[in-house]
C-alpha cells in the first residue's frame, strides 16, 4: 500500500484527512451524508478486475505434407474469420451505453444494492438474539502505538474485540451463498459491504486469525451476523422513496458511468430535524468488467432541504458531492498517484501540516482564475479536482488542485 492516502477518519460529519498507513482499505456505503460547509468527504482508491484467456491447442501435424498444407490454409482462413469476428465483438462491447441502457442498469441493480446494504441496518438487526464477540483483525503493530493501545497483539498483528448482532431474515443464512448472489450485481461485495466468511469453527471471544478487514458481516452456526447497525436514509423499496425529480448520467465513459436519481421527500429527516421537503439522492457507480458485464462498484445516499430554485439536472457533479464516481485503473486514471500528489502539494507547497480534508471529483473544466503549473500533462479533459479545506478553523481560502489522469498536477486555483 502507498504510505500516504487521503482517507476518511470517521462518520460524524467532522472528518478530516490525514496521512495514514494501512492494509486492504475499503469503504462502506455512507447512508446519510448531509450538506454543510464542514461536510467532509472520503477518498477512495479503486481496484482493477483482470481476466485471462487461453487459445485452443492446435492440431497435431502427423499427416502427409499435402494434407498439412491444406489444413494450414483452412486454419488460416478460420483464424482470419475468427479475428474479424473478435474485432467486431470488441467494437460492439466497447461502444458507449445509451442513456436508456444506463438507466435500465440502475433500475435493475439499485434494489439489490440496498438489500445488501440493509444487512447492516438497524431495522434488520435481531436484538432478541444473543450477540457474539470475536477479536477481529485491525492491522499490524507499530512501535509508536506503545503498549497501552487497548487491543490484542499476536505476533505483529493487532486485533480488536467486535460485537456481532444477528441479522433478521437475510436472503440466505449461508455467507458464501450471500456473496455469490450479490456478486452477480455488485463488484466485490466483500469490499463494498464487508461481507466476510463463516467463522463457526471459532470459539466465541476468540481471535479470528484472518488478516482481512472484510469481516463486518460473518456467518456463524447457521446465522448471519453484522457489527454495523446503520440507520438507512432511504427505503429499500422504490415505491417508498418519494417522487422522482431527476434522473441523470454523470462521468460516462465507454467503461464506466454514474447514475444519479433524486427524489422529493416530504416531512423528512435531516440530522435529527424534520424538514417540509427534502431532496434525497441515490448515486450508483458502474464499471464494465473484462467479460463485458456491468456491475455496481459503489453507492451513496445523501440529502439536503429541497431548493425550488435549483435545477438538479443542471448540476454537473453528483448532488451528494460524495467524491464522484468510483475510480479504478480500468478508467485510465491513476487515482493513487493523483491523491498522493495532491497531499504532497498541500503539505509541501501550501505548508499545512494540521488537520485538513479534501473533497474530490472528476472534472473536465478549469476555472478562469487558475494558476498554470505545467504544460506537461494529458490534455484529454479526463481530470480530477481535489479541494483542500481546513478541517476545523476554515482559516484561509479553499484551494482546488487539478491533476491529469496520470496524477500530474497542472493547475491550482484559490476560491
PDB file of N, CA and C in Angstrom, residues 218-275:
ATOM      1  N   UNK A 218     -20.536 -11.708   8.997  1.00  0.00           N
ATOM      2  CA  UNK A 218     -19.978 -13.057   9.049  1.00  0.00           C
ATOM      3  C   UNK A 218     -21.087 -14.081   9.161  1.00  0.00           C
ATOM      4  N   UNK A 219     -20.746 -15.325   8.895  1.00  0.00           N
ATOM      5  CA  UNK A 219     -21.654 -16.436   9.145  1.00  0.00           C
ATOM      6  C   UNK A 219     -21.203 -17.161  10.402  1.00  0.00           C
ATOM      7  N   UNK A 220     -22.171 -17.574  11.236  1.00  0.00           N
ATOM      8  CA  UNK A 220     -21.822 -18.291  12.469  1.00  0.00           C
ATOM      9  C   UNK A 220     -22.968 -19.204  12.874  1.00  0.00           C
ATOM     10  N   UNK A 221     -22.692 -20.486  12.932  1.00  0.00           N
ATOM     11  CA  UNK A 221     -23.650 -21.503  13.382  1.00  0.00           C
ATOM     12  C   UNK A 221     -25.032 -21.341  12.745  1.00  0.00           C
ATOM     13  N   UNK A 222     -25.050 -21.225  11.436  1.00  0.00           N
ATOM     14  CA  UNK A 222     -26.319 -21.167  10.710  1.00  0.00           C
ATOM     15  C   UNK A 222     -27.004 -19.827  10.716  1.00  0.00           C
ATOM     16  N   UNK A 223     -26.311 -18.779  11.104  1.00  0.00           N
ATOM     17  CA  UNK A 223     -26.891 -17.439  11.100  1.00  0.00           C
ATOM     18  C   UNK A 223     -25.941 -16.437  10.486  1.00  0.00           C
ATOM     19  N   UNK A 224     -26.458 -15.265  10.131  1.00  0.00           N
ATOM     20  CA  UNK A 224     -25.654 -14.162   9.604  1.00  0.00           C
ATOM     21  C   UNK A 224     -25.597 -13.076  10.678  1.00  0.00           C
ATOM     22  N   UNK A 225     -24.391 -12.584  10.947  1.00  0.00           N
ATOM     23  CA  UNK A 225     -24.180 -11.582  11.999  1.00  0.00           C
ATOM     24  C   UNK A 225     -23.452 -10.378  11.428  1.00  0.00           C
ATOM     25  N   UNK A 226     -23.775  -9.194  11.970  1.00  0.00           N
ATOM     26  CA  UNK A 226     -23.168  -7.951  11.493  1.00  0.00           C
ATOM     27  C   UNK A 226     -22.733  -7.096  12.674  1.00  0.00           C
ATOM     28  N   UNK A 227     -21.646  -6.351  12.481  1.00  0.00           N
ATOM     29  CA  UNK A 227     -21.155  -5.460  13.537  1.00  0.00           C
ATOM     30  C   UNK A 227     -21.708  -4.057  13.405  1.00  0.00           C
ATOM     31  N   UNK A 228     -22.123  -3.660  12.209  1.00  0.00           N
ATOM     32  CA  UNK A 228     -22.525  -2.277  11.989  1.00  0.00           C
ATOM     33  C   UNK A 228     -24.040  -2.192  11.882  1.00  0.00           C
ATOM     34  N   UNK A 229     -24.620  -1.211  12.539  1.00  0.00           N
ATOM     35  CA  UNK A 229     -26.072  -1.089  12.574  1.00  0.00           C
ATOM     36  C   UNK A 229     -26.458   0.329  12.187  1.00  0.00           C
ATOM     37  N   UNK A 230     -26.278   0.614  10.915  1.00  0.00           N
ATOM     38  CA  UNK A 230     -26.524   1.947  10.399  1.00  0.00           C
ATOM     39  C   UNK A 230     -28.016   2.179  10.198  1.00  0.00           C
ATOM     40  N   UNK A 231     -28.422   3.417  10.300  1.00  0.00           N
ATOM     41  CA  UNK A 231     -29.805   3.792  10.030  1.00  0.00           C
ATOM     42  C   UNK A 231     -29.880   4.258   8.583  1.00  0.00           C
ATOM     43  N   UNK A 232     -30.595   3.530   7.749  1.00  0.00           N
ATOM     44  CA  UNK A 232     -30.643   3.867   6.336  1.00  0.00           C
ATOM     45  C   UNK A 232     -31.447   5.133   6.110  1.00  0.00           C
ATOM     46  N   UNK A 233     -30.963   5.949   5.189  1.00  0.00           N
ATOM     47  CA  UNK A 233     -31.635   7.202   4.873  1.00  0.00           C
ATOM     48  C   UNK A 233     -32.641   7.026   3.750  1.00  0.00           C
ATOM     49  N   UNK A 234     -32.696   5.866   3.157  1.00  0.00           N
ATOM     50  CA  UNK A 234     -33.580   5.642   2.016  1.00  0.00           C
ATOM     51  C   UNK A 234     -34.226   4.277   2.146  1.00  0.00           C
ATOM     52  N   UNK A 235     -35.542   4.172   1.951  1.00  0.00           N
ATOM     53  CA  UNK A 235     -36.196   2.864   1.996  1.00  0.00           C
ATOM     54  C   UNK A 235     -35.633   1.926   0.937  1.00  0.00           C
ATOM     55  N   UNK A 236     -35.691   0.644   1.232  1.00  0.00           N
ATOM     56  CA  UNK A 236     -35.157  -0.349   0.293  1.00  0.00           C
ATOM     57  C   UNK A 236     -36.011  -0.420  -0.964  1.00  0.00           C
ATOM     58  N   UNK A 237     -37.315  -0.262  -0.843  1.00  0.00           N
ATOM     59  CA  UNK A 237     -38.213  -0.387  -1.982  1.00  0.00           C
ATOM     60  C   UNK A 237     -38.437   0.956  -2.667  1.00  0.00           C
ATOM     61  N   UNK A 238     -38.415   0.914  -3.995  1.00  0.00           N
ATOM     62  CA  UNK A 238     -38.573   2.119  -4.810  1.00  0.00           C
ATOM     63  C   UNK A 238     -39.882   2.848  -4.503  1.00  0.00           C
ATOM     64  N   UNK A 239     -40.964   2.106  -4.307  1.00  0.00           N
ATOM     65  CA  UNK A 239     -42.278   2.718  -4.114  1.00  0.00           C
ATOM     66  C   UNK A 239     -42.336   3.582  -2.857  1.00  0.00           C
ATOM     67  N   UNK A 240     -41.420   3.346  -1.918  1.00  0.00           N
ATOM     68  CA  UNK A 240     -41.444   4.074  -0.644  1.00  0.00           C
ATOM     69  C   UNK A 240     -40.478   5.252  -0.611  1.00  0.00           C
ATOM     70  N   UNK A 241     -39.841   5.557  -1.735  1.00  0.00           N
ATOM     71  CA  UNK A 241     -38.759   6.537  -1.694  1.00  0.00           C
ATOM     72  C   UNK A 241     -39.190   7.959  -1.986  1.00  0.00           C
ATOM     73  N   UNK A 242     -40.318   8.173  -2.592  1.00  0.00           N
ATOM     74  CA  UNK A 242     -40.757   9.525  -2.875  1.00  0.00           C
ATOM     75  C   UNK A 242     -40.897   9.797  -4.356  1.00  0.00           C
ATOM     76  N   UNK A 243     -41.105  11.050  -4.696  1.00  0.00           N
ATOM     77  CA  UNK A 243     -41.310  11.469  -6.085  1.00  0.00           C
ATOM     78  C   UNK A 243     -39.975  11.703  -6.776  1.00  0.00           C
ATOM     79  N   UNK A 244     -39.786  11.055  -7.924  1.00  0.00           N
ATOM     80  CA  UNK A 244     -38.540  11.227  -8.677  1.00  0.00           C
ATOM     81  C   UNK A 244     -38.555  12.584  -9.369  1.00  0.00           C
ATOM     82  N   UNK A 245     -37.520  13.398  -9.103  1.00  0.00           N
ATOM     83  CA  UNK A 245     -37.443  14.724  -9.735  1.00  0.00           C
ATOM     84  C   UNK A 245     -36.225  14.859 -10.647  1.00  0.00           C
ATOM     85  N   UNK A 246     -35.366  13.849 -10.658  1.00  0.00           N
ATOM     86  CA  UNK A 246     -34.177  13.932 -11.510  1.00  0.00           C
ATOM     87  C   UNK A 246     -33.611  12.538 -11.744  1.00  0.00           C
ATOM     88  N   UNK A 247     -33.308  12.233 -12.992  1.00  0.00           N
ATOM     89  CA  UNK A 247     -32.589  11.015 -13.381  1.00  0.00           C
ATOM     90  C   UNK A 247     -31.526  11.439 -14.370  1.00  0.00           C
ATOM     91  N   UNK A 248     -30.269  11.218 -14.052  1.00  0.00           N
ATOM     92  CA  UNK A 248     -29.249  11.645 -14.994  1.00  0.00           C
ATOM     93  C   UNK A 248     -27.976  10.808 -14.869  1.00  0.00           C
ATOM     94  N   UNK A 249     -27.254  10.726 -15.990  1.00  0.00           N
ATOM     95  CA  UNK A 249     -25.963  10.054 -16.031  1.00  0.00           C
ATOM     96  C   UNK A 249     -24.856  11.084 -15.864  1.00  0.00           C
ATOM     97  N   UNK A 250     -23.785  10.680 -15.175  1.00  0.00           N
ATOM     98  CA  UNK A 250     -22.621  11.540 -14.977  1.00  0.00           C
ATOM     99  C   UNK A 250     -21.351  10.725 -15.200  1.00  0.00           C
ATOM    100  N   UNK A 251     -20.287  11.416 -15.570  1.00  0.00           N
ATOM    101  CA  UNK A 251     -18.965  10.786 -15.706  1.00  0.00           C
ATOM    102  C   UNK A 251     -18.991   9.593 -16.664  1.00  0.00           C
ATOM    103  N   UNK A 252     -19.839   9.608 -17.665  1.00  0.00           N
ATOM    104  CA  UNK A 252     -19.997   8.449 -18.535  1.00  0.00           C
ATOM    105  C   UNK A 252     -18.817   8.299 -19.487  1.00  0.00           C
ATOM    106  N   UNK A 253     -18.244   7.097 -19.515  1.00  0.00           N
ATOM    107  CA  UNK A 253     -17.220   6.721 -20.487  1.00  0.00           C
ATOM    108  C   UNK A 253     -17.654   5.396 -21.101  1.00  0.00           C
ATOM    109  N   UNK A 254     -16.820   4.859 -21.996  1.00  0.00           N
ATOM    110  CA  UNK A 254     -17.143   3.557 -22.575  1.00  0.00           C
ATOM    111  C   UNK A 254     -17.165   2.465 -21.517  1.00  0.00           C
ATOM    112  N   UNK A 255     -16.432   2.664 -20.422  1.00  0.00           N
ATOM    113  CA  UNK A 255     -16.254   1.593 -19.448  1.00  0.00           C
ATOM    114  C   UNK A 255     -16.832   1.902 -18.071  1.00  0.00           C
ATOM    115  N   UNK A 256     -17.441   3.048 -17.888  1.00  0.00           N
ATOM    116  CA  UNK A 256     -17.942   3.390 -16.562  1.00  0.00           C
ATOM    117  C   UNK A 256     -18.951   4.524 -16.662  1.00  0.00           C
ATOM    118  N   UNK A 257     -19.780   4.626 -15.659  1.00  0.00           N
ATOM    119  CA  UNK A 257     -20.684   5.758 -15.554  1.00  0.00           C
ATOM    120  C   UNK A 257     -21.259   5.809 -14.142  1.00  0.00           C
ATOM    121  N   UNK A 258     -21.795   6.959 -13.805  1.00  0.00           N
ATOM    122  CA  UNK A 258     -22.531   7.144 -12.558  1.00  0.00           C
ATOM    123  C   UNK A 258     -23.965   7.515 -12.914  1.00  0.00           C
ATOM    124  N   UNK A 259     -24.911   6.879 -12.243  1.00  0.00           N
ATOM    125  CA  UNK A 259     -26.299   7.276 -12.428  1.00  0.00           C
ATOM    126  C   UNK A 259     -26.813   7.829 -11.105  1.00  0.00           C
ATOM    127  N   UNK A 260     -27.432   8.999 -11.195  1.00  0.00           N
ATOM    128  CA  UNK A 260     -27.991   9.614 -10.004  1.00  0.00           C
ATOM    129  C   UNK A 260     -29.497   9.810 -10.160  1.00  0.00           C
ATOM    130  N   UNK A 261     -30.223   9.391  -9.145  1.00  0.00           N
ATOM    131  CA  UNK A 261     -31.668   9.611  -9.085  1.00  0.00           C
ATOM    132  C   UNK A 261     -31.952  10.430  -7.835  1.00  0.00           C
ATOM    133  N   UNK A 262     -32.691  11.526  -8.014  1.00  0.00           N
ATOM    134  CA  UNK A 262     -33.015  12.416  -6.900  1.00  0.00           C
ATOM    135  C   UNK A 262     -34.521  12.396  -6.671  1.00  0.00           C
ATOM    136  N   UNK A 263     -34.888  12.290  -5.415  1.00  0.00           N
ATOM    137  CA  UNK A 263     -36.288  12.219  -5.026  1.00  0.00           C
ATOM    138  C   UNK A 263     -36.672  13.465  -4.233  1.00  0.00           C
ATOM    139  N   UNK A 264     -37.949  13.812  -4.297  1.00  0.00           N
ATOM    140  CA  UNK A 264     -38.520  14.813  -3.408  1.00  0.00           C
ATOM    141  C   UNK A 264     -39.276  14.060  -2.316  1.00  0.00           C
ATOM    142  N   UNK A 265     -38.863  14.258  -1.070  1.00  0.00           N
ATOM    143  CA  UNK A 265     -39.432  13.531   0.056  1.00  0.00           C
ATOM    144  C   UNK A 265     -40.036  14.542   1.028  1.00  0.00           C
ATOM    145  N   UNK A 266     -41.260  14.300   1.439  1.00  0.00           N
ATOM    146  CA  UNK A 266     -41.963  15.240   2.317  1.00  0.00           C
ATOM    147  C   UNK A 266     -41.827  14.829   3.785  1.00  0.00           C
ATOM    148  N   UNK A 267     -41.737  15.835   4.650  1.00  0.00           N
ATOM    149  CA  UNK A 267     -41.616  15.616   6.095  1.00  0.00           C
ATOM    150  C   UNK A 267     -40.510  14.605   6.401  1.00  0.00           C
ATOM    151  N   UNK A 268     -39.336  14.926   5.912  1.00  0.00           N
ATOM    152  CA  UNK A 268     -38.195  14.015   6.021  1.00  0.00           C
ATOM    153  C   UNK A 268     -37.199  14.517   7.058  1.00  0.00           C
ATOM    154  N   UNK A 269     -36.312  13.623   7.448  1.00  0.00           N
ATOM    155  CA  UNK A 269     -35.336  13.926   8.490  1.00  0.00           C
ATOM    156  C   UNK A 269     -34.012  14.377   7.878  1.00  0.00           C
ATOM    157  N   UNK A 270     -33.427  15.405   8.451  1.00  0.00           N
ATOM    158  CA  UNK A 270     -32.058  15.808   8.134  1.00  0.00           C
ATOM    159  C   UNK A 270     -31.347  16.067   9.454  1.00  0.00           C
ATOM    160  N   UNK A 271     -30.467  15.201   9.806  1.00  0.00           N
ATOM    161  CA  UNK A 271     -29.683  15.384  11.024  1.00  0.00           C
ATOM    162  C   UNK A 271     -30.518  15.461  12.287  1.00  0.00           C
ATOM    163  N   UNK A 272     -31.627  14.710  12.330  1.00  0.00           N
ATOM    164  CA  UNK A 272     -32.467  14.707  13.517  1.00  0.00           C
ATOM    165  C   UNK A 272     -33.543  15.775  13.517  1.00  0.00           C
ATOM    166  N   UNK A 273     -33.600  16.602  12.466  1.00  0.00           N
ATOM    167  CA  UNK A 273     -34.626  17.632  12.354  1.00  0.00           C
ATOM    168  C   UNK A 273     -35.511  17.342  11.147  1.00  0.00           C
ATOM    169  N   UNK A 274     -36.791  17.576  11.296  1.00  0.00           N
ATOM    170  CA  UNK A 274     -37.734  17.326  10.216  1.00  0.00           C
ATOM    171  C   UNK A 274     -37.874  18.577   9.355  1.00  0.00           C
ATOM    172  N   UNK A 275     -37.750  18.385   8.032  1.00  0.00           N
ATOM    173  CA  UNK A 275     -37.924  19.483   7.088  1.00  0.00           C
ATOM    174  C   UNK A 275     -39.166  19.194   6.244  1.00  0.00           C
TER     175      UNK A 275
END
